[in-house]
Short mmCIF file of C-alpha atoms in Angstrom, two decimals:
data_model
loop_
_atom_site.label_atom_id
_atom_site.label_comp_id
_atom_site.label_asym_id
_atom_site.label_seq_id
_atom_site.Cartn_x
_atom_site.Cartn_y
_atom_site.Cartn_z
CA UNK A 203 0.00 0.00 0.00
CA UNK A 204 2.53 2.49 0.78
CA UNK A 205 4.91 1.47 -2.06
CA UNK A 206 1.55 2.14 -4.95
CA UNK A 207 1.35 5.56 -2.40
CA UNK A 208 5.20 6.88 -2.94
CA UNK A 209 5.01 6.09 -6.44
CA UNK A 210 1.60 8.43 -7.00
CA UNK A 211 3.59 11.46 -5.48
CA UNK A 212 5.53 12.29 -8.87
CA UNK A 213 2.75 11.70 -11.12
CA UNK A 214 0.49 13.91 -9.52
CA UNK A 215 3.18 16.41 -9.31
CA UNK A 216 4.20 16.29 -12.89
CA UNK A 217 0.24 16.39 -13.48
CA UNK A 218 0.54 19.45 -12.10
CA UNK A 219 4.01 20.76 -13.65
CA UNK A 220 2.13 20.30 -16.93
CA UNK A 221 -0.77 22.24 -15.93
CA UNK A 222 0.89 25.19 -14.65
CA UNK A 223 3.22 24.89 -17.83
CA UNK A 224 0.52 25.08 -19.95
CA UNK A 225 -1.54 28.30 -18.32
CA UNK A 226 1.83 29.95 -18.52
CA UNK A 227 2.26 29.07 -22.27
CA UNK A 228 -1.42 30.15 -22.89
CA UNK A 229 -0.59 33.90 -21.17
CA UNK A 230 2.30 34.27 -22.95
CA UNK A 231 1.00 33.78 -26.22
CA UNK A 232 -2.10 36.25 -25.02
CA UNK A 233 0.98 38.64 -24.03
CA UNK A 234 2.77 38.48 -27.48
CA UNK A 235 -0.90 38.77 -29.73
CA UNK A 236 -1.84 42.03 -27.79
CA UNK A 237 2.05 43.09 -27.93
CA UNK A 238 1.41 42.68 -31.85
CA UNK A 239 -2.03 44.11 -31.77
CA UNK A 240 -0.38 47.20 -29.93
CA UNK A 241 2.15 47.37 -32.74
CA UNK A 242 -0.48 47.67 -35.70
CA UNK A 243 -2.16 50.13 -33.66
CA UNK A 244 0.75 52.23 -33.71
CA UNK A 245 2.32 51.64 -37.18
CA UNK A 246 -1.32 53.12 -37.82
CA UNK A 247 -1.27 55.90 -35.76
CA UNK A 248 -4.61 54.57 -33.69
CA UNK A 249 -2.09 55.71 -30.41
CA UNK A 250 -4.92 55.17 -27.51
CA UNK A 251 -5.61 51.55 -29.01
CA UNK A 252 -2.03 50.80 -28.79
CA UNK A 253 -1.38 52.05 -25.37
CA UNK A 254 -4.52 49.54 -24.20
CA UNK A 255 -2.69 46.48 -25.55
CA UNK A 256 0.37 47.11 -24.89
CA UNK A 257 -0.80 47.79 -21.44
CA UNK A 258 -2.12 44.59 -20.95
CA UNK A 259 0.86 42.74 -22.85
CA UNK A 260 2.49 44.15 -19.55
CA UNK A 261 0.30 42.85 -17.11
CA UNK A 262 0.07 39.47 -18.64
CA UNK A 263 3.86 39.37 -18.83
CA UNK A 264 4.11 39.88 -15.20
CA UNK A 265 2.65 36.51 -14.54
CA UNK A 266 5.82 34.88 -16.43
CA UNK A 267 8.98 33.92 -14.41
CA UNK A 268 11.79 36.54 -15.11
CA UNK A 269 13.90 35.17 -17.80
CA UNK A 270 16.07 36.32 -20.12
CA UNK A 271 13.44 35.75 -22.78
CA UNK A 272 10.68 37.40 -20.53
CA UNK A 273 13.06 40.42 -20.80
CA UNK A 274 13.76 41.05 -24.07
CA UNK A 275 9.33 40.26 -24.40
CA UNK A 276 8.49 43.49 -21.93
CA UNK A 277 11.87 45.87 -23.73
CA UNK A 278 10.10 45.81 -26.82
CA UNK A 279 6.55 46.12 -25.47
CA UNK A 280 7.98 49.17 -23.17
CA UNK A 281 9.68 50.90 -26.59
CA UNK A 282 6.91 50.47 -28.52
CA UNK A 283 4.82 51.99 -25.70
CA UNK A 284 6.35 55.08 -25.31
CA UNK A 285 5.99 56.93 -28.45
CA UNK A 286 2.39 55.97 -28.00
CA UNK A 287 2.41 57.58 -24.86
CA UNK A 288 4.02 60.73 -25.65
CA UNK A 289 1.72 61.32 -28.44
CA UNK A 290 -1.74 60.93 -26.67
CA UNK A 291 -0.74 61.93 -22.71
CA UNK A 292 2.11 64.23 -23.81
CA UNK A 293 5.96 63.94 -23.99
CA UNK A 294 6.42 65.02 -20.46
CA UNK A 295 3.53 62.48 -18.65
CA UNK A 296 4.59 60.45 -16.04
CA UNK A 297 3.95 57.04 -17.41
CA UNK A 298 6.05 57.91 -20.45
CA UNK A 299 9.18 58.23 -18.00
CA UNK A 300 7.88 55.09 -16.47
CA UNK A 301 8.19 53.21 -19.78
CA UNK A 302 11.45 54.60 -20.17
CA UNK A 303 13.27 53.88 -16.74
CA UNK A 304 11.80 50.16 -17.18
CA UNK A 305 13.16 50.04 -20.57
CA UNK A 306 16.82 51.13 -19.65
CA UNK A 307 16.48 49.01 -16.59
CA UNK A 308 15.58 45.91 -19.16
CA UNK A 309 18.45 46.93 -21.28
CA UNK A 310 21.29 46.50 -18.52
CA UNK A 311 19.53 42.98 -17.52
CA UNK A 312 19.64 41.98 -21.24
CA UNK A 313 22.90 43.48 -22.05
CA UNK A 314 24.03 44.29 -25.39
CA UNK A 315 20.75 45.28 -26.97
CA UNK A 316 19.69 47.64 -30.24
CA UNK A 317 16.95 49.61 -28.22
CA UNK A 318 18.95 51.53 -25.86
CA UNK A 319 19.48 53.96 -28.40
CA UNK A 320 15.50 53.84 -28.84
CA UNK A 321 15.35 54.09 -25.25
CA UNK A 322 17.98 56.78 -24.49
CA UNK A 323 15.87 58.64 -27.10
CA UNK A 324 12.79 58.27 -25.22
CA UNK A 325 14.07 59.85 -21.97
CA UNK A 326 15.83 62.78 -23.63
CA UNK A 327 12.44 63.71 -25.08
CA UNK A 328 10.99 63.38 -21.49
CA UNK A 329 14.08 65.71 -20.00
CA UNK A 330 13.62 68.06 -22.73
CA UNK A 331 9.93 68.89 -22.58
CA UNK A 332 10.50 68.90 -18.23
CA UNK A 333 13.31 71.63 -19.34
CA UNK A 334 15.81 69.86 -17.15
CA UNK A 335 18.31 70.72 -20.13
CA UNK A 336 20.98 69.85 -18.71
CA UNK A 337 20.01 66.14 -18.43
CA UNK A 338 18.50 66.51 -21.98
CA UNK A 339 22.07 67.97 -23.44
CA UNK A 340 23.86 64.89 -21.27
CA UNK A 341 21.82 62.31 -23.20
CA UNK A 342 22.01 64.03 -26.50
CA UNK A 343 25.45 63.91 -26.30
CA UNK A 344 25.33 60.23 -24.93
CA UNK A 345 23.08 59.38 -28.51
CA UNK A 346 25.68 60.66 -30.74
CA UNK A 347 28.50 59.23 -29.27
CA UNK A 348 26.41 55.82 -29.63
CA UNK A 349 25.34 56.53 -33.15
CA UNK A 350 28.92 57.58 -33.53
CA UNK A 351 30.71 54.17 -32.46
CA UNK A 352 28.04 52.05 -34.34
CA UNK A 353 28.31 53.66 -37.01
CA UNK A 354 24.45 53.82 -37.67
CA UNK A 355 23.38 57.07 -40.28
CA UNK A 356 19.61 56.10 -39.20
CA UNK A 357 20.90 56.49 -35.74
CA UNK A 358 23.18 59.67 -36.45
CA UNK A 359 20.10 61.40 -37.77
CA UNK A 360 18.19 61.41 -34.53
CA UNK A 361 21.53 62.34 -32.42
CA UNK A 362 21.52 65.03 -34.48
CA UNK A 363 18.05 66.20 -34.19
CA UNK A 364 17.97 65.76 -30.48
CA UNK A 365 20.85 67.72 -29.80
CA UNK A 366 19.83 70.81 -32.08
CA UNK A 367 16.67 70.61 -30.54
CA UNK A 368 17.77 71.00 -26.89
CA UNK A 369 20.48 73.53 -28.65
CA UNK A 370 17.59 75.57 -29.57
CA UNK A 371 16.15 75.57 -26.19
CA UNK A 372 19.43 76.40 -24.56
CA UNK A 373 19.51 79.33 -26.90
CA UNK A 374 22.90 78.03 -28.61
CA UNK A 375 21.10 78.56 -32.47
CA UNK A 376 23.65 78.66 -34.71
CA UNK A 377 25.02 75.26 -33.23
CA UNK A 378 21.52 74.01 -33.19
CA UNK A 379 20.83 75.05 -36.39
CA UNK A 380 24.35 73.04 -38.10
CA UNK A 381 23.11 70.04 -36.21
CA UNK A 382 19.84 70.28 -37.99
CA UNK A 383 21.38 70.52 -41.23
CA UNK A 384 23.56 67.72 -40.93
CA UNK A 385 20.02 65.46 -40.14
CA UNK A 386 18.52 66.71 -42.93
CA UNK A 387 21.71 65.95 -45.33
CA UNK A 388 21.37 62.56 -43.62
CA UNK A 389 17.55 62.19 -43.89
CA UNK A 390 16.09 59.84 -46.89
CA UNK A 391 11.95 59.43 -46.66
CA UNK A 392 12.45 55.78 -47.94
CA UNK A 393 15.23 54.30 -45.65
CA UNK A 394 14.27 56.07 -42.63
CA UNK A 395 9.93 55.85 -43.09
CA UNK A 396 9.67 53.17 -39.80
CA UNK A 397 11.53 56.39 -37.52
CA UNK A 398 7.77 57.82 -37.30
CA UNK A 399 7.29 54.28 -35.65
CA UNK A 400 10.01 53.91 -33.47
CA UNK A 401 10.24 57.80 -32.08
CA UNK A 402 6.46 58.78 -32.42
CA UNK A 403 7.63 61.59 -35.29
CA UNK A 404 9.57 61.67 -38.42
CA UNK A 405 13.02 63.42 -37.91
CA UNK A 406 13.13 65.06 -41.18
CA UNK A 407 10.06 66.62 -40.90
CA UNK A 408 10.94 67.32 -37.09
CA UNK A 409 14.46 68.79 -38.09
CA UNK A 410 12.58 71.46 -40.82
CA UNK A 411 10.16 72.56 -38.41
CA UNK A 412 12.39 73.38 -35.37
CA UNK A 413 14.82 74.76 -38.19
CA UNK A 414 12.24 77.43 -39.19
CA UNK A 415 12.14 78.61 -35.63
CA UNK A 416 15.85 78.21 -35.24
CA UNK A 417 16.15 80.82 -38.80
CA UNK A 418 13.61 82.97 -37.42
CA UNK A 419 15.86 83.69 -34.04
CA UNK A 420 18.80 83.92 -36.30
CA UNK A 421 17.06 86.57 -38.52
CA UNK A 422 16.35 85.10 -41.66
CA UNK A 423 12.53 85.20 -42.19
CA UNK A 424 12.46 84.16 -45.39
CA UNK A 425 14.54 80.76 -45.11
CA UNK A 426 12.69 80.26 -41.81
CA UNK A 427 9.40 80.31 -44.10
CA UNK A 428 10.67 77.79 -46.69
CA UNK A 429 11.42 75.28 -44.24
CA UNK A 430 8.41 75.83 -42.63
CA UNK A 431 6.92 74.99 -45.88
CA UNK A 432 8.97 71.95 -46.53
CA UNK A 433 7.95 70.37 -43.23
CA UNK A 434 4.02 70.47 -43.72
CA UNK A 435 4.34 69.50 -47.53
CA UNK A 436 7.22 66.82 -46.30
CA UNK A 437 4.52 65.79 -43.69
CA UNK A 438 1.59 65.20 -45.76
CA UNK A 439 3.47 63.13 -48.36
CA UNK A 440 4.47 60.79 -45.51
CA UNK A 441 0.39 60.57 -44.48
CA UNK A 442 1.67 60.25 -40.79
CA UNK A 443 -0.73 61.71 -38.85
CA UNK A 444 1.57 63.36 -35.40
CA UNK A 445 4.20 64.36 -37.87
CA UNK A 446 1.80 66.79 -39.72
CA UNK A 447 -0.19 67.90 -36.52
CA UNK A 448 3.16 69.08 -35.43
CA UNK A 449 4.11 70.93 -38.54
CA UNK A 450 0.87 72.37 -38.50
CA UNK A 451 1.84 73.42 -35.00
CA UNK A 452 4.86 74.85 -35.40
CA UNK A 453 3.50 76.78 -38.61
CA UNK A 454 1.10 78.35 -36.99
CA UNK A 455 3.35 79.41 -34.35
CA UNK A 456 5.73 81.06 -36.99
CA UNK A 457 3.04 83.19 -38.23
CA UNK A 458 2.46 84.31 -34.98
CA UNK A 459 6.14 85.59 -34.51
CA UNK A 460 6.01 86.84 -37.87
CA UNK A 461 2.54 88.85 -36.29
CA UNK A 462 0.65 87.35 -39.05
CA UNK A 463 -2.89 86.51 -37.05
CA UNK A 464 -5.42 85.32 -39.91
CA UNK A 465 -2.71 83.04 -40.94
CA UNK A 466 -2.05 81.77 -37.86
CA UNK A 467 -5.71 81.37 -36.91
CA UNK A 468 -5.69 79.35 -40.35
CA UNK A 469 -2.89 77.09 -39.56
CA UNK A 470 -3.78 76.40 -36.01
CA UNK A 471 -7.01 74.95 -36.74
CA UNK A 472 -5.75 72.83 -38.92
CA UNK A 473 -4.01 71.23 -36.09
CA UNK A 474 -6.56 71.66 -33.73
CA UNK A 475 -8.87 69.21 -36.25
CA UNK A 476 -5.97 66.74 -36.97
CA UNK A 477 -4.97 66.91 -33.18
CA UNK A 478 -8.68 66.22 -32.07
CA UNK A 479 -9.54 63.35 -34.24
CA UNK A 480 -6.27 61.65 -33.51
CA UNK A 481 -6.34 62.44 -29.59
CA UNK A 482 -2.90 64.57 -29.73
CA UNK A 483 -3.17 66.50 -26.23
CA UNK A 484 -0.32 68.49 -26.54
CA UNK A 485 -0.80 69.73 -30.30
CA UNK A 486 -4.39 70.38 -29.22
CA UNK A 487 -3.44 71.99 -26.07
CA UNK A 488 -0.69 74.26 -28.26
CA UNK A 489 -3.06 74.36 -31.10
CA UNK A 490 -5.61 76.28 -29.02
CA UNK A 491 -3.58 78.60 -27.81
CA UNK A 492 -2.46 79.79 -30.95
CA UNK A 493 -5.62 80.21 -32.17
CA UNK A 494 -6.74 82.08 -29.32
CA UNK A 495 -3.92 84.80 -29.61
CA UNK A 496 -5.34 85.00 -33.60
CA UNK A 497 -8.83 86.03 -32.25
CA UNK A 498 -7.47 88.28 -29.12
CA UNK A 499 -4.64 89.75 -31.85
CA UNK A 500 -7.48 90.17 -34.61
CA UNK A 501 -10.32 91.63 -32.67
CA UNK A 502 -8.63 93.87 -30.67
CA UNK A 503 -9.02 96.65 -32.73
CA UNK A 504 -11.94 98.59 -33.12
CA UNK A 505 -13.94 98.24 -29.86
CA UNK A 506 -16.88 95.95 -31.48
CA UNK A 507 -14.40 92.96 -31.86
CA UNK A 508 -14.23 92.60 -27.84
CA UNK A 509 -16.50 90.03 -27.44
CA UNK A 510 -14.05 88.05 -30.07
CA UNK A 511 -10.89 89.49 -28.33
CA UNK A 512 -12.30 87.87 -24.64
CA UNK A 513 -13.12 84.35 -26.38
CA UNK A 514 -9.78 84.64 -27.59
CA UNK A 515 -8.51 85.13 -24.22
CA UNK A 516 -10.64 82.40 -23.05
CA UNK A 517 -9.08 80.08 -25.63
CA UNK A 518 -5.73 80.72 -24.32
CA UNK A 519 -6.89 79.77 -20.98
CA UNK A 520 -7.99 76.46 -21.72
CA UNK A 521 -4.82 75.96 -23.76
CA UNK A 522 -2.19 76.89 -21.25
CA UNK A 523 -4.26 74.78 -18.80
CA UNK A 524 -4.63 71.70 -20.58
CA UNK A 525 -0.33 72.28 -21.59
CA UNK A 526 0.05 72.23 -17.73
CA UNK A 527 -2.25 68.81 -17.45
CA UNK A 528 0.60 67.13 -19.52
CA UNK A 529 3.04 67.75 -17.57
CA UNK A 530 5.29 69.86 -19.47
CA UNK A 531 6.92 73.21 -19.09
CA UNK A 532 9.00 73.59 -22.23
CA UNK A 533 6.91 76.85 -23.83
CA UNK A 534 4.40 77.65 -20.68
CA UNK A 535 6.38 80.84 -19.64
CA UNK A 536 6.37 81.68 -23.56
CA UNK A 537 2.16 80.93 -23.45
CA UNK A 538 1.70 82.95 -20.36
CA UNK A 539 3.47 85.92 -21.80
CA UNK A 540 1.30 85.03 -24.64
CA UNK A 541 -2.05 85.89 -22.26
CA UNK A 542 -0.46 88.74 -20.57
CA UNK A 543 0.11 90.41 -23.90
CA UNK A 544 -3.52 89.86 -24.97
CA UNK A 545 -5.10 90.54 -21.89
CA UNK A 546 -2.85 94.10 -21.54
CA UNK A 547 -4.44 95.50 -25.05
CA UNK A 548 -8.23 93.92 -23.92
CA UNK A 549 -7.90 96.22 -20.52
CA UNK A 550 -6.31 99.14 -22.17
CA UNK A 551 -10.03 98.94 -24.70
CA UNK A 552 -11.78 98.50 -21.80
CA UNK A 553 -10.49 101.32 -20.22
#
């Protein structure tokens, strides 16, 4: 009797090995078809669908023991993640940096991996739109010395953009602007199309809008214009969908430097339609605010155009309030002057 009983013991137990084996095979494969499913989403721009499965790819690989395997799974469901995140919750959200940490935390476990550039990306955009630029110079710099020794042009491109970008911000413009031009030299639409993928935007339309801006500071309106131009028209062959919000964005806000209102009205609510049927908070929230300026700036003169001069100011409101709901400070100070300026020539009518 007790012989039959000790020789039960490792049946039942690899009975239940098998079992266990099995509902951890099953979640897996759940994990990898939404990790897929959250990749199609976001090859097609659907953003908010993506960050739902890739959300749950997450939680279902949390239930698998930590492997090597396990690890490389979750780096390239956190990576694809992000740029879903920054484009519906904003650059500067907290689960973006989140994604990010994990990622670079995944990357030491696996070791040697492609997506720490990807991922080193990621936080610089966080760091950047926070305006801790110092951090965001450290890991520009840290990007092209990586591009550098792998000797990657795809990679060099996006060094380059990220550092003329925080350049810009640091007020350095004629180094930002040489680091633009050298992406753009580098940039080809076919061989670097799945960048819009990886980093949420395409860098050559990226690098011609922040270039405009870069031209204006320097004084050259007209350039800053043409490459204004070049991003929107680059933007709409490319059919991606944040890429052209953004372009639309950063049009409209050249007008607005250049004081040009009823073309800035006109440009901003182009974004604010793409940016609202694709749920792009920031662009909206940016979008908005633009627009609002347009109205204050247009209606300010005569007196009868005060009613549109206060919705304007209203409009600015909302925008530099739904800007702060992101998270991010990059441009706030710049919006708030924005509403002082309008709201000074509304009192001085008033008055």
């Amino acid at each position: 009797e007790e012989g039959a009983y000790v020789v039960e013991i490792p049946e039942v137990a690899l009975g239940i090995g098998q079992q266990q084996a099995a509902q951890l095979d099953a979640v897996e494969q759940r994990g990898q078809s939404r990790g897929r499913a959250g990749q199609q989403a976001a090859q097609r721009s659907a953003n908010a669908e993506a960050v739902n499965h890739l959300s749950t790819a997450l939680e279902l690989l949390k239930a698998l023991p930590n492997t090597p395997e396990r690890a490389q799974q979750e780096l390239v469901v956190q990576t694809t993640l992000g740029p879903a995140l920054s484009n519906t919750k904003g650059p500067a959200a907290p689960e973006l940096l989140h994604a990010y940490t994990r990622a670079r935390e995944l990357c030491q476990q696996v070791g040697e991996t492609p997506q720490l550039f990807q991922v080193l990306r990621g936080l610089w955009y966080f760091y950047l739109h926070r305006v801790e630029l110092q951090t965001a110079r450290e890991l520009g710099e840290q990007l092209l010395t990586l591009a550098q020794d792998i000797g990657d042009p795809a990679l060099l491109l996006e060094a380059h953009y990220a550092l003329g970008n925080t350049l810009n911000y640091l007020g350095e413009f004629a180094a930002s602007q040489a680091h633009f031009a050298q992406a753009i030299a580098l940039y080809d639409p076919q061989q670097h199309h799945a960048h819009a993928f990886r980093y949420g935007q395409d860098p050559g339309v990226a690098c011609r809008y922040y270039a405009a801006v870069t031209l204006w500071w320097l004084g050259y309106p007209e350039q800053a214009l043409r490459r204004s131009h070049q991003a929107v028209t680059l933007a709409r062959e490319l059919a991606h969908p944040f890429s052209l919000g953004i372009a639309l964005v950063f049009a409209a806000w050249l007008h607005l430097l250049r004081r040009a209102g009823p073309l800035t009205q006109e440009w901003a609510e182009a974004a604010i339609a793409l940016a609202a049927e694709h749920g792009f908070t920031v662009l909206l929230a940016q979008g908005t605010i633009y627009r609002g300026w347009a109205l204050a700036e247009r209606y300010a003169e005569p007196v009868a155009g005060q009613g549109q001069s206060e919705e304007g100011i209203t409009q600015m409101q909302q925008g530099l309030a739904a800007w702060r709901a992101t998270g991010a400070k990059v441009f706030r100070p710049y919006g708030l002057a924005l509403l002082a300026e309008a709201s000074a020539k509304l009192a001085r009518h008033e008055a």
